[in-house]
Amino acid sequence: MDEGGMDEQGTERGLLSDQIRNALTDEIAAGRLAAGTALDEQDLADRFGASRTPVREALRQLAFNGLVELRPRRGVVVTRMTPERIMDMFETTAEFEAMCVRLATYRMTPLERSHLMDLHARSGDMVAAGDVDAYDALNRSFHEALYEATHNGFLKEQALALRTRLSSFRRTQLRQGERILRSRAEHGAILAAIAEGDGEAAAKRMRAHMLNAASALRHYIEAHAEARPEA
């Protein structure tokens, strides 16, 4: 098999593992997969019509994000995530994101600013269509462009690491009510502060943006918990 074919297969596996990870994330957040539930690779492979390779990769990503854990003789088990733990994670990320946007405001080039504005403009159609997955991907690009614009390699690495840990939660919160619409509006407010050269205002708005995301996730989890029938 040529290199192009191998690359294509790898991409397909990656896309499938992302789909499996996203589906399981939503089920864990909604409580359909309760804490302590054992996840069997073969059962999941059969359910998603996939081989065990993308399932294993999806579970590895979920473990890294803290949604599942590996236990001796029990395999992969859904982790118990408390609202307090989730808020702690978002609060920490909010401070990093605020630091990033403050530095980026003063250090970004005109080309980097234009790129951010372009990303924001492109997100409009996704929000109008309610396309959570597409908006989530563009949202990730928006935040990562801000990390890049800090021109601080170490800060960028740390912000990316934190973002990866929270990636599943950051996607799920977009499903709560009109959160996707508010998220885009908050991006617009952050960009306005950047355009004015006001790093402190941009940082304040970014911090609020992240804490609003945490609140949306909490409401999503609570709403689905209330909707579940009692055993």
JSON list of C-alpha atoms in Angstrom, two decimals:
[
{"chain": "A", "resi": 1, "resn": "MET", "atom": "CA", "xyz": [0.00, 0.00, 0.00]},
{"chain": "A", "resi": 2, "resn": "ASP", "atom": "CA", "xyz": [1.35, 3.46, -0.89]},
{"chain": "A", "resi": 3, "resn": "GLU", "atom": "CA", "xyz": [1.88, 6.23, 1.65]},
{"chain": "A", "resi": 4, "resn": "GLY", "atom": "CA", "xyz": [-1.19, 8.13, 0.44]},
{"chain": "A", "resi": 5, "resn": "GLY", "atom": "CA", "xyz": [-3.42, 5.13, 1.14]},
{"chain": "A", "resi": 6, "resn": "MET", "atom": "CA", "xyz": [-1.91, 4.67, 4.58]},
{"chain": "A", "resi": 7, "resn": "ASP", "atom": "CA", "xyz": [-2.43, 8.35, 5.40]},
{"chain": "A", "resi": 8, "resn": "GLU", "atom": "CA", "xyz": [-6.06, 8.15, 4.25]},
{"chain": "A", "resi": 9, "resn": "GLN", "atom": "CA", "xyz": [-6.73, 5.11, 6.44]},
{"chain": "A", "resi": 10, "resn": "GLY", "atom": "CA", "xyz": [-5.15, 6.85, 9.41]},
{"chain": "A", "resi": 11, "resn": "THR", "atom": "CA", "xyz": [-7.33, 9.92, 8.84]},
{"chain": "A", "resi": 12, "resn": "GLU", "atom": "CA", "xyz": [-10.48, 7.79, 8.63]},
{"chain": "A", "resi": 13, "resn": "ARG", "atom": "CA", "xyz": [-9.59, 6.03, 11.89]},
{"chain": "A", "resi": 14, "resn": "GLY", "atom": "CA", "xyz": [-8.97, 9.41, 13.51]},
{"chain": "A", "resi": 15, "resn": "LEU", "atom": "CA", "xyz": [-12.31, 10.78, 12.38]},
{"chain": "A", "resi": 16, "resn": "LEU", "atom": "CA", "xyz": [-14.12, 7.66, 13.56]},
{"chain": "A", "resi": 17, "resn": "SER", "atom": "CA", "xyz": [-12.40, 7.73, 16.94]},
{"chain": "A", "resi": 18, "resn": "ASP", "atom": "CA", "xyz": [-13.44, 11.40, 17.31]},
{"chain": "A", "resi": 19, "resn": "GLN", "atom": "CA", "xyz": [-17.06, 10.49, 16.52]},
{"chain": "A", "resi": 20, "resn": "ILE", "atom": "CA", "xyz": [-17.01, 7.68, 19.08]},
{"chain": "A", "resi": 21, "resn": "ARG", "atom": "CA", "xyz": [-15.37, 9.91, 21.69]},
{"chain": "A", "resi": 22, "resn": "ASN", "atom": "CA", "xyz": [-17.94, 12.68, 21.11]},
{"chain": "A", "resi": 23, "resn": "ALA", "atom": "CA", "xyz": [-20.89, 10.28, 21.35]},
{"chain": "A", "resi": 24, "resn": "LEU", "atom": "CA", "xyz": [-19.59, 8.76, 24.58]},
{"chain": "A", "resi": 25, "resn": "THR", "atom": "CA", "xyz": [-18.82, 12.21, 26.00]},
{"chain": "A", "resi": 26, "resn": "ASP", "atom": "CA", "xyz": [-22.40, 13.35, 25.46]},
{"chain": "A", "resi": 27, "resn": "GLU", "atom": "CA", "xyz": [-23.73, 10.16, 27.07]},
{"chain": "A", "resi": 28, "resn": "ILE", "atom": "CA", "xyz": [-21.47, 10.53, 30.09]},
{"chain": "A", "resi": 29, "resn": "ALA", "atom": "CA", "xyz": [-22.39, 14.21, 30.55]},
{"chain": "A", "resi": 30, "resn": "ALA", "atom": "CA", "xyz": [-26.08, 13.39, 30.17]},
{"chain": "A", "resi": 31, "resn": "GLY", "atom": "CA", "xyz": [-25.79, 10.57, 32.69]},
{"chain": "A", "resi": 32, "resn": "ARG", "atom": "CA", "xyz": [-26.79, 7.84, 30.24]},
{"chain": "A", "resi": 33, "resn": "LEU", "atom": "CA", "xyz": [-23.43, 6.27, 31.05]},
{"chain": "A", "resi": 34, "resn": "ALA", "atom": "CA", "xyz": [-23.31, 6.53, 34.83]},
{"chain": "A", "resi": 35, "resn": "ALA", "atom": "CA", "xyz": [-20.20, 6.64, 36.99]},
{"chain": "A", "resi": 36, "resn": "GLY", "atom": "CA", "xyz": [-18.84, 3.15, 37.50]},
{"chain": "A", "resi": 37, "resn": "THR", "atom": "CA", "xyz": [-20.19, 1.81, 34.21]},
{"chain": "A", "resi": 38, "resn": "ALA", "atom": "CA", "xyz": [-17.73, -0.58, 32.58]},
{"chain": "A", "resi": 39, "resn": "LEU", "atom": "CA", "xyz": [-17.03, 0.04, 28.88]},
{"chain": "A", "resi": 40, "resn": "ASP", "atom": "CA", "xyz": [-16.12, -3.00, 26.81]},
{"chain": "A", "resi": 41, "resn": "GLU", "atom": "CA", "xyz": [-14.07, -2.38, 23.66]},
{"chain": "A", "resi": 42, "resn": "GLN", "atom": "CA", "xyz": [-15.75, -5.12, 21.63]},
{"chain": "A", "resi": 43, "resn": "ASP", "atom": "CA", "xyz": [-19.26, -4.07, 22.66]},
{"chain": "A", "resi": 44, "resn": "LEU", "atom": "CA", "xyz": [-18.50, -0.50, 21.62]},
{"chain": "A", "resi": 45, "resn": "ALA", "atom": "CA", "xyz": [-16.93, -1.66, 18.35]},
{"chain": "A", "resi": 46, "resn": "ASP", "atom": "CA", "xyz": [-20.09, -3.61, 17.53]},
{"chain": "A", "resi": 47, "resn": "ARG", "atom": "CA", "xyz": [-22.30, -0.69, 18.49]},
{"chain": "A", "resi": 48, "resn": "PHE", "atom": "CA", "xyz": [-20.46, 1.84, 16.32]},
{"chain": "A", "resi": 49, "resn": "GLY", "atom": "CA", "xyz": [-19.73, -0.58, 13.48]},
{"chain": "A", "resi": 50, "resn": "ALA", "atom": "CA", "xyz": [-16.00, -0.09, 13.89]},
{"chain": "A", "resi": 51, "resn": "SER", "atom": "CA", "xyz": [-12.89, -2.09, 14.60]},
{"chain": "A", "resi": 52, "resn": "ARG", "atom": "CA", "xyz": [-11.43, -2.01, 18.08]},
{"chain": "A", "resi": 53, "resn": "THR", "atom": "CA", "xyz": [-8.63, 0.35, 17.00]},
{"chain": "A", "resi": 54, "resn": "PRO", "atom": "CA", "xyz": [-10.69, 3.59, 16.82]},
{"chain": "A", "resi": 55, "resn": "VAL", "atom": "CA", "xyz": [-12.63, 2.51, 19.92]},
{"chain": "A", "resi": 56, "resn": "ARG", "atom": "CA", "xyz": [-9.39, 2.04, 21.82]},
{"chain": "A", "resi": 57, "resn": "GLU", "atom": "CA", "xyz": [-8.18, 5.48, 20.66]},
{"chain": "A", "resi": 58, "resn": "ALA", "atom": "CA", "xyz": [-11.48, 7.10, 21.71]},
{"chain": "A", "resi": 59, "resn": "LEU", "atom": "CA", "xyz": [-11.23, 5.52, 25.16]},
{"chain": "A", "resi": 60, "resn": "ARG", "atom": "CA", "xyz": [-7.62, 6.65, 25.45]},
{"chain": "A", "resi": 61, "resn": "GLN", "atom": "CA", "xyz": [-8.71, 10.24, 24.75]},
{"chain": "A", "resi": 62, "resn": "LEU", "atom": "CA", "xyz": [-11.55, 9.98, 27.26]},
{"chain": "A", "resi": 63, "resn": "ALA", "atom": "CA", "xyz": [-9.11, 8.67, 29.87]},
{"chain": "A", "resi": 64, "resn": "PHE", "atom": "CA", "xyz": [-6.77, 11.60, 29.22]},
{"chain": "A", "resi": 65, "resn": "ASN", "atom": "CA", "xyz": [-9.71, 13.98, 29.63]},
{"chain": "A", "resi": 66, "resn": "GLY", "atom": "CA", "xyz": [-10.62, 12.32, 32.94]},
{"chain": "A", "resi": 67, "resn": "LEU", "atom": "CA", "xyz": [-13.98, 10.96, 31.80]},
{"chain": "A", "resi": 68, "resn": "VAL", "atom": "CA", "xyz": [-12.99, 7.31, 32.16]},
{"chain": "A", "resi": 69, "resn": "GLU", "atom": "CA", "xyz": [-10.25, 5.47, 33.99]},
{"chain": "A", "resi": 70, "resn": "LEU", "atom": "CA", "xyz": [-8.47, 2.14, 33.72]},
{"chain": "A", "resi": 71, "resn": "ARG", "atom": "CA", "xyz": [-9.00, -0.16, 36.68]},
{"chain": "A", "resi": 72, "resn": "PRO", "atom": "CA", "xyz": [-7.27, -3.51, 37.29]},
{"chain": "A", "resi": 73, "resn": "ARG", "atom": "CA", "xyz": [-9.51, -6.44, 36.29]},
{"chain": "A", "resi": 74, "resn": "ARG", "atom": "CA", "xyz": [-12.39, -4.07, 35.50]},
{"chain": "A", "resi": 75, "resn": "GLY", "atom": "CA", "xyz": [-11.05, -2.51, 32.31]},
{"chain": "A", "resi": 76, "resn": "VAL", "atom": "CA", "xyz": [-12.34, 0.93, 31.36]},
{"chain": "A", "resi": 77, "resn": "VAL", "atom": "CA", "xyz": [-14.81, 2.48, 33.80]},
{"chain": "A", "resi": 78, "resn": "VAL", "atom": "CA", "xyz": [-16.71, 5.78, 33.63]},
{"chain": "A", "resi": 79, "resn": "THR", "atom": "CA", "xyz": [-15.33, 8.26, 36.16]},
{"chain": "A", "resi": 80, "resn": "ARG", "atom": "CA", "xyz": [-17.45, 10.20, 38.63]},
{"chain": "A", "resi": 81, "resn": "MET", "atom": "CA", "xyz": [-17.08, 13.88, 37.77]},
{"chain": "A", "resi": 82, "resn": "THR", "atom": "CA", "xyz": [-18.49, 16.24, 40.38]},
{"chain": "A", "resi": 83, "resn": "PRO", "atom": "CA", "xyz": [-19.74, 19.75, 39.49]},
{"chain": "A", "resi": 84, "resn": "GLU", "atom": "CA", "xyz": [-17.04, 21.10, 41.82]},
{"chain": "A", "resi": 85, "resn": "ARG", "atom": "CA", "xyz": [-14.29, 19.29, 39.92]},
{"chain": "A", "resi": 86, "resn": "ILE", "atom": "CA", "xyz": [-15.58, 20.55, 36.59]},
{"chain": "A", "resi": 87, "resn": "MET", "atom": "CA", "xyz": [-15.78, 24.12, 37.86]},
{"chain": "A", "resi": 88, "resn": "ASP", "atom": "CA", "xyz": [-12.22, 23.90, 39.21]},
{"chain": "A", "resi": 89, "resn": "MET", "atom": "CA", "xyz": [-11.00, 22.81, 35.78]},
{"chain": "A", "resi": 90, "resn": "PHE", "atom": "CA", "xyz": [-12.84, 25.59, 33.97]},
{"chain": "A", "resi": 91, "resn": "GLU", "atom": "CA", "xyz": [-11.72, 28.19, 36.52]},
{"chain": "A", "resi": 92, "resn": "THR", "atom": "CA", "xyz": [-8.08, 27.23, 35.98]},
{"chain": "A", "resi": 93, "resn": "THR", "atom": "CA", "xyz": [-8.48, 27.30, 32.21]},
{"chain": "A", "resi": 94, "resn": "ALA", "atom": "CA", "xyz": [-10.24, 30.66, 32.40]},
{"chain": "A", "resi": 95, "resn": "GLU", "atom": "CA", "xyz": [-7.17, 32.22, 34.01]},
{"chain": "A", "resi": 96, "resn": "PHE", "atom": "CA", "xyz": [-4.84, 30.77, 31.37]},
{"chain": "A", "resi": 97, "resn": "GLU", "atom": "CA", "xyz": [-7.12, 31.92, 28.54]},
{"chain": "A", "resi": 98, "resn": "ALA", "atom": "CA", "xyz": [-7.36, 35.40, 30.06]},
{"chain": "A", "resi": 99, "resn": "MET", "atom": "CA", "xyz": [-3.57, 35.59, 30.29]},
{"chain": "A", "resi": 100, "resn": "CYS", "atom": "CA", "xyz": [-3.26, 34.47, 26.68]},
{"chain": "A", "resi": 101, "resn": "VAL", "atom": "CA", "xyz": [-5.70, 37.00, 25.26]},
{"chain": "A", "resi": 102, "resn": "ARG", "atom": "CA", "xyz": [-4.13, 39.82, 27.29]},
{"chain": "A", "resi": 103, "resn": "LEU", "atom": "CA", "xyz": [-0.68, 39.13, 25.83]},
{"chain": "A", "resi": 104, "resn": "ALA", "atom": "CA", "xyz": [-2.10, 38.42, 22.38]},
{"chain": "A", "resi": 105, "resn": "THR", "atom": "CA", "xyz": [-3.84, 41.81, 22.31]},
{"chain": "A", "resi": 106, "resn": "TYR", "atom": "CA", "xyz": [-0.51, 43.59, 22.60]},
{"chain": "A", "resi": 107, "resn": "ARG", "atom": "CA", "xyz": [1.64, 41.18, 20.58]},
{"chain": "A", "resi": 108, "resn": "MET", "atom": "CA", "xyz": [-0.42, 39.89, 17.66]},
{"chain": "A", "resi": 109, "resn": "THR", "atom": "CA", "xyz": [0.40, 40.95, 14.13]},
{"chain": "A", "resi": 110, "resn": "PRO", "atom": "CA", "xyz": [-2.18, 42.51, 11.78]},
{"chain": "A", "resi": 111, "resn": "LEU", "atom": "CA", "xyz": [-2.26, 39.21, 9.88]},
{"chain": "A", "resi": 112, "resn": "GLU", "atom": "CA", "xyz": [-3.04, 37.27, 13.08]},
{"chain": "A", "resi": 113, "resn": "ARG", "atom": "CA", "xyz": [-5.79, 39.73, 13.96]},
{"chain": "A", "resi": 114, "resn": "SER", "atom": "CA", "xyz": [-7.26, 39.36, 10.48]},
{"chain": "A", "resi": 115, "resn": "HIS", "atom": "CA", "xyz": [-7.20, 35.57, 10.83]},
{"chain": "A", "resi": 116, "resn": "LEU", "atom": "CA", "xyz": [-9.15, 35.77, 14.09]},
{"chain": "A", "resi": 117, "resn": "MET", "atom": "CA", "xyz": [-11.74, 38.02, 12.52]},
{"chain": "A", "resi": 118, "resn": "ASP", "atom": "CA", "xyz": [-12.08, 35.64, 9.59]},
{"chain": "A", "resi": 119, "resn": "LEU", "atom": "CA", "xyz": [-12.64, 32.68, 11.91]},
{"chain": "A", "resi": 120, "resn": "HIS", "atom": "CA", "xyz": [-15.30, 34.62, 13.77]},
{"chain": "A", "resi": 121, "resn": "ALA", "atom": "CA", "xyz": [-17.06, 35.60, 10.55]},
{"chain": "A", "resi": 122, "resn": "ARG", "atom": "CA", "xyz": [-17.06, 31.99, 9.32]},
{"chain": "A", "resi": 123, "resn": "SER", "atom": "CA", "xyz": [-18.68, 30.79, 12.52]},
{"chain": "A", "resi": 124, "resn": "GLY", "atom": "CA", "xyz": [-21.88, 32.69, 11.80]},
{"chain": "A", "resi": 125, "resn": "ASP", "atom": "CA", "xyz": [-23.31, 30.13, 9.37]},
{"chain": "A", "resi": 126, "resn": "MET", "atom": "CA", "xyz": [-22.44, 27.28, 11.75]},
{"chain": "A", "resi": 127, "resn": "VAL", "atom": "CA", "xyz": [-24.30, 28.94, 14.60]},
{"chain": "A", "resi": 128, "resn": "ALA", "atom": "CA", "xyz": [-27.30, 29.67, 12.38]},
{"chain": "A", "resi": 129, "resn": "ALA", "atom": "CA", "xyz": [-27.41, 26.00, 11.37]},
{"chain": "A", "resi": 130, "resn": "GLY", "atom": "CA", "xyz": [-26.94, 24.81, 14.96]},
{"chain": "A", "resi": 131, "resn": "ASP", "atom": "CA", "xyz": [-23.96, 22.73, 13.81]},
{"chain": "A", "resi": 132, "resn": "VAL", "atom": "CA", "xyz": [-22.27, 22.03, 17.15]},
{"chain": "A", "resi": 133, "resn": "ASP", "atom": "CA", "xyz": [-19.48, 19.85, 15.76]},
{"chain": "A", "resi": 134, "resn": "ALA", "atom": "CA", "xyz": [-18.48, 22.35, 13.07]},
{"chain": "A", "resi": 135, "resn": "TYR", "atom": "CA", "xyz": [-18.62, 25.27, 15.50]},
{"chain": "A", "resi": 136, "resn": "ASP", "atom": "CA", "xyz": [-16.63, 23.30, 18.08]},
{"chain": "A", "resi": 137, "resn": "ALA", "atom": "CA", "xyz": [-13.85, 22.71, 15.55]},
{"chain": "A", "resi": 138, "resn": "LEU", "atom": "CA", "xyz": [-13.77, 26.38, 14.55]},
{"chain": "A", "resi": 139, "resn": "ASN", "atom": "CA", "xyz": [-13.99, 27.44, 18.20]},
{"chain": "A", "resi": 140, "resn": "ARG", "atom": "CA", "xyz": [-10.90, 25.36, 18.88]},
{"chain": "A", "resi": 141, "resn": "SER", "atom": "CA", "xyz": [-9.09, 27.09, 16.01]},
{"chain": "A", "resi": 142, "resn": "PHE", "atom": "CA", "xyz": [-10.14, 30.49, 17.37]},
{"chain": "A", "resi": 143, "resn": "HIS", "atom": "CA", "xyz": [-8.72, 29.86, 20.82]},
{"chain": "A", "resi": 144, "resn": "GLU", "atom": "CA", "xyz": [-5.56, 28.22, 19.48]},
{"chain": "A", "resi": 145, "resn": "ALA", "atom": "CA", "xyz": [-4.97, 31.22, 17.21]},
{"chain": "A", "resi": 146, "resn": "LEU", "atom": "CA", "xyz": [-5.01, 33.37, 20.34]},
{"chain": "A", "resi": 147, "resn": "TYR", "atom": "CA", "xyz": [-2.43, 31.11, 22.00]},
{"chain": "A", "resi": 148, "resn": "GLU", "atom": "CA", "xyz": [-0.23, 31.44, 18.91]},
{"chain": "A", "resi": 149, "resn": "ALA", "atom": "CA", "xyz": [-0.61, 35.23, 18.95]},
{"chain": "A", "resi": 150, "resn": "THR", "atom": "CA", "xyz": [0.92, 35.46, 22.43]},
{"chain": "A", "resi": 151, "resn": "HIS", "atom": "CA", "xyz": [4.30, 34.67, 20.84]},
{"chain": "A", "resi": 152, "resn": "ASN", "atom": "CA", "xyz": [5.13, 32.84, 24.06]},
{"chain": "A", "resi": 153, "resn": "GLY", "atom": "CA", "xyz": [5.91, 29.21, 23.31]},
{"chain": "A", "resi": 154, "resn": "PHE", "atom": "CA", "xyz": [5.70, 27.95, 26.88]},
{"chain": "A", "resi": 155, "resn": "LEU", "atom": "CA", "xyz": [2.37, 29.64, 27.59]},
{"chain": "A", "resi": 156, "resn": "LYS", "atom": "CA", "xyz": [1.00, 28.24, 24.33]},
{"chain": "A", "resi": 157, "resn": "GLU", "atom": "CA", "xyz": [2.05, 24.71, 25.31]},
{"chain": "A", "resi": 158, "resn": "GLN", "atom": "CA", "xyz": [0.41, 24.95, 28.72]},
{"chain": "A", "resi": 159, "resn": "ALA", "atom": "CA", "xyz": [-2.79, 26.47, 27.35]},
{"chain": "A", "resi": 160, "resn": "LEU", "atom": "CA", "xyz": [-3.03, 23.73, 24.72]},
{"chain": "A", "resi": 161, "resn": "ALA", "atom": "CA", "xyz": [-2.51, 21.03, 27.35]},
{"chain": "A", "resi": 162, "resn": "LEU", "atom": "CA", "xyz": [-5.30, 22.45, 29.52]},
{"chain": "A", "resi": 163, "resn": "ARG", "atom": "CA", "xyz": [-7.57, 22.83, 26.51]},
{"chain": "A", "resi": 164, "resn": "THR", "atom": "CA", "xyz": [-7.02, 19.19, 25.57]},
{"chain": "A", "resi": 165, "resn": "ARG", "atom": "CA", "xyz": [-7.97, 18.07, 29.07]},
{"chain": "A", "resi": 166, "resn": "LEU", "atom": "CA", "xyz": [-11.23, 20.03, 28.82]},
{"chain": "A", "resi": 167, "resn": "SER", "atom": "CA", "xyz": [-11.95, 19.47, 25.12]},
{"chain": "A", "resi": 168, "resn": "SER", "atom": "CA", "xyz": [-14.82, 17.04, 25.68]},
{"chain": "A", "resi": 169, "resn": "PHE", "atom": "CA", "xyz": [-16.53, 19.29, 28.21]},
{"chain": "A", "resi": 170, "resn": "ARG", "atom": "CA", "xyz": [-16.02, 22.37, 26.05]},
{"chain": "A", "resi": 171, "resn": "ARG", "atom": "CA", "xyz": [-17.85, 20.67, 23.20]},
{"chain": "A", "resi": 172, "resn": "THR", "atom": "CA", "xyz": [-20.74, 19.33, 25.28]},
{"chain": "A", "resi": 173, "resn": "GLN", "atom": "CA", "xyz": [-21.54, 22.71, 26.87]},
{"chain": "A", "resi": 174, "resn": "LEU", "atom": "CA", "xyz": [-22.40, 24.03, 23.41]},
{"chain": "A", "resi": 175, "resn": "ARG", "atom": "CA", "xyz": [-25.49, 21.78, 23.42]},
{"chain": "A", "resi": 176, "resn": "GLN", "atom": "CA", "xyz": [-27.06, 23.62, 26.35]},
{"chain": "A", "resi": 177, "resn": "GLY", "atom": "CA", "xyz": [-29.93, 25.88, 25.29]},
{"chain": "A", "resi": 178, "resn": "GLU", "atom": "CA", "xyz": [-28.70, 28.80, 23.19]},
{"chain": "A", "resi": 179, "resn": "ARG", "atom": "CA", "xyz": [-25.13, 28.50, 24.43]},
{"chain": "A", "resi": 180, "resn": "ILE", "atom": "CA", "xyz": [-23.69, 28.24, 20.91]},
{"chain": "A", "resi": 181, "resn": "LEU", "atom": "CA", "xyz": [-25.27, 31.60, 20.05]},
{"chain": "A", "resi": 182, "resn": "ARG", "atom": "CA", "xyz": [-24.00, 33.25, 23.22]},
{"chain": "A", "resi": 183, "resn": "SER", "atom": "CA", "xyz": [-20.54, 31.75, 22.73]},
{"chain": "A", "resi": 184, "resn": "ARG", "atom": "CA", "xyz": [-20.19, 33.44, 19.36]},
{"chain": "A", "resi": 185, "resn": "ALA", "atom": "CA", "xyz": [-21.43, 36.75, 20.78]},
{"chain": "A", "resi": 186, "resn": "GLU", "atom": "CA", "xyz": [-18.82, 36.51, 23.54]},
{"chain": "A", "resi": 187, "resn": "HIS", "atom": "CA", "xyz": [-16.13, 35.92, 20.92]},
{"chain": "A", "resi": 188, "resn": "GLY", "atom": "CA", "xyz": [-17.29, 39.11, 19.20]},
{"chain": "A", "resi": 189, "resn": "ALA", "atom": "CA", "xyz": [-16.96, 41.08, 22.44]},
{"chain": "A", "resi": 190, "resn": "ILE", "atom": "CA", "xyz": [-13.45, 39.72, 22.97]},
{"chain": "A", "resi": 191, "resn": "LEU", "atom": "CA", "xyz": [-12.47, 40.70, 19.43]},
{"chain": "A", "resi": 192, "resn": "ALA", "atom": "CA", "xyz": [-13.86, 44.19, 19.97]},
{"chain": "A", "resi": 193, "resn": "ALA", "atom": "CA", "xyz": [-11.61, 44.67, 23.00]},
{"chain": "A", "resi": 194, "resn": "ILE", "atom": "CA", "xyz": [-8.64, 43.35, 21.01]},
{"chain": "A", "resi": 195, "resn": "ALA", "atom": "CA", "xyz": [-9.39, 45.79, 18.17]},
{"chain": "A", "resi": 196, "resn": "GLU", "atom": "CA", "xyz": [-9.40, 48.63, 20.70]},
{"chain": "A", "resi": 197, "resn": "GLY", "atom": "CA", "xyz": [-6.04, 47.47, 22.05]},
{"chain": "A", "resi": 198, "resn": "ASP", "atom": "CA", "xyz": [-7.52, 46.94, 25.51]},
{"chain": "A", "resi": 199, "resn": "GLY", "atom": "CA", "xyz": [-5.85, 43.79, 26.81]},
{"chain": "A", "resi": 200, "resn": "GLU", "atom": "CA", "xyz": [-7.40, 44.07, 30.26]},
{"chain": "A", "resi": 201, "resn": "ALA", "atom": "CA", "xyz": [-10.94, 44.24, 28.86]},
{"chain": "A", "resi": 202, "resn": "ALA", "atom": "CA", "xyz": [-10.19, 41.34, 26.52]},
{"chain": "A", "resi": 203, "resn": "ALA", "atom": "CA", "xyz": [-8.90, 39.27, 29.46]},
{"chain": "A", "resi": 204, "resn": "LYS", "atom": "CA", "xyz": [-11.95, 40.11, 31.57]},
{"chain": "A", "resi": 205, "resn": "ARG", "atom": "CA", "xyz": [-14.30, 39.10, 28.76]},
{"chain": "A", "resi": 206, "resn": "MET", "atom": "CA", "xyz": [-12.39, 35.88, 28.09]},
{"chain": "A", "resi": 207, "resn": "ARG", "atom": "CA", "xyz": [-12.54, 34.92, 31.76]},
{"chain": "A", "resi": 208, "resn": "ALA", "atom": "CA", "xyz": [-16.30, 35.48, 31.75]},
{"chain": "A", "resi": 209, "resn": "HIS", "atom": "CA", "xyz": [-16.57, 33.52, 28.48]},
{"chain": "A", "resi": 210, "resn": "MET", "atom": "CA", "xyz": [-14.97, 30.46, 30.05]},
{"chain": "A", "resi": 211, "resn": "LEU", "atom": "CA", "xyz": [-16.98, 30.67, 33.27]},
{"chain": "A", "resi": 212, "resn": "ASN", "atom": "CA", "xyz": [-20.17, 31.00, 31.23]},
{"chain": "A", "resi": 213, "resn": "ALA", "atom": "CA", "xyz": [-19.17, 27.79, 29.44]},
{"chain": "A", "resi": 214, "resn": "ALA", "atom": "CA", "xyz": [-18.75, 26.05, 32.81]},
{"chain": "A", "resi": 215, "resn": "SER", "atom": "CA", "xyz": [-22.19, 27.26, 33.90]},
{"chain": "A", "resi": 216, "resn": "ALA", "atom": "CA", "xyz": [-23.74, 26.00, 30.65]},
{"chain": "A", "resi": 217, "resn": "LEU", "atom": "CA", "xyz": [-22.19, 22.58, 31.16]},
{"chain": "A", "resi": 218, "resn": "ARG", "atom": "CA", "xyz": [-23.49, 22.43, 34.73]},
{"chain": "A", "resi": 219, "resn": "HIS", "atom": "CA", "xyz": [-27.01, 23.28, 33.54]},
{"chain": "A", "resi": 220, "resn": "TYR", "atom": "CA", "xyz": [-26.74, 20.66, 30.79]},
{"chain": "A", "resi": 221, "resn": "ILE", "atom": "CA", "xyz": [-25.76, 17.97, 33.29]},
{"chain": "A", "resi": 222, "resn": "GLU", "atom": "CA", "xyz": [-28.46, 19.01, 35.77]},
{"chain": "A", "resi": 223, "resn": "ALA", "atom": "CA", "xyz": [-31.17, 19.12, 33.10]},
{"chain": "A", "resi": 224, "resn": "HIS", "atom": "CA", "xyz": [-30.37, 15.63, 31.89]},
{"chain": "A", "resi": 225, "resn": "ALA", "atom": "CA", "xyz": [-30.14, 14.33, 35.45]},
{"chain": "A", "resi": 226, "resn": "GLU", "atom": "CA", "xyz": [-33.65, 15.61, 36.15]},
{"chain": "A", "resi": 227, "resn": "ALA", "atom": "CA", "xyz": [-34.93, 14.06, 32.92]},
{"chain": "A", "resi": 228, "resn": "ARG", "atom": "CA", "xyz": [-33.68, 10.58, 33.79]},
{"chain": "A", "resi": 229, "resn": "PRO", "atom": "CA", "xyz": [-36.27, 8.30, 35.37]},
{"chain": "A", "resi": 230, "resn": "GLU", "atom": "CA", "xyz": [-35.48, 7.09, 38.85]},
{"chain": "A", "resi": 231, "resn": "ALA", "atom": "CA", "xyz": [-34.37, 3.49, 39.15]}
]
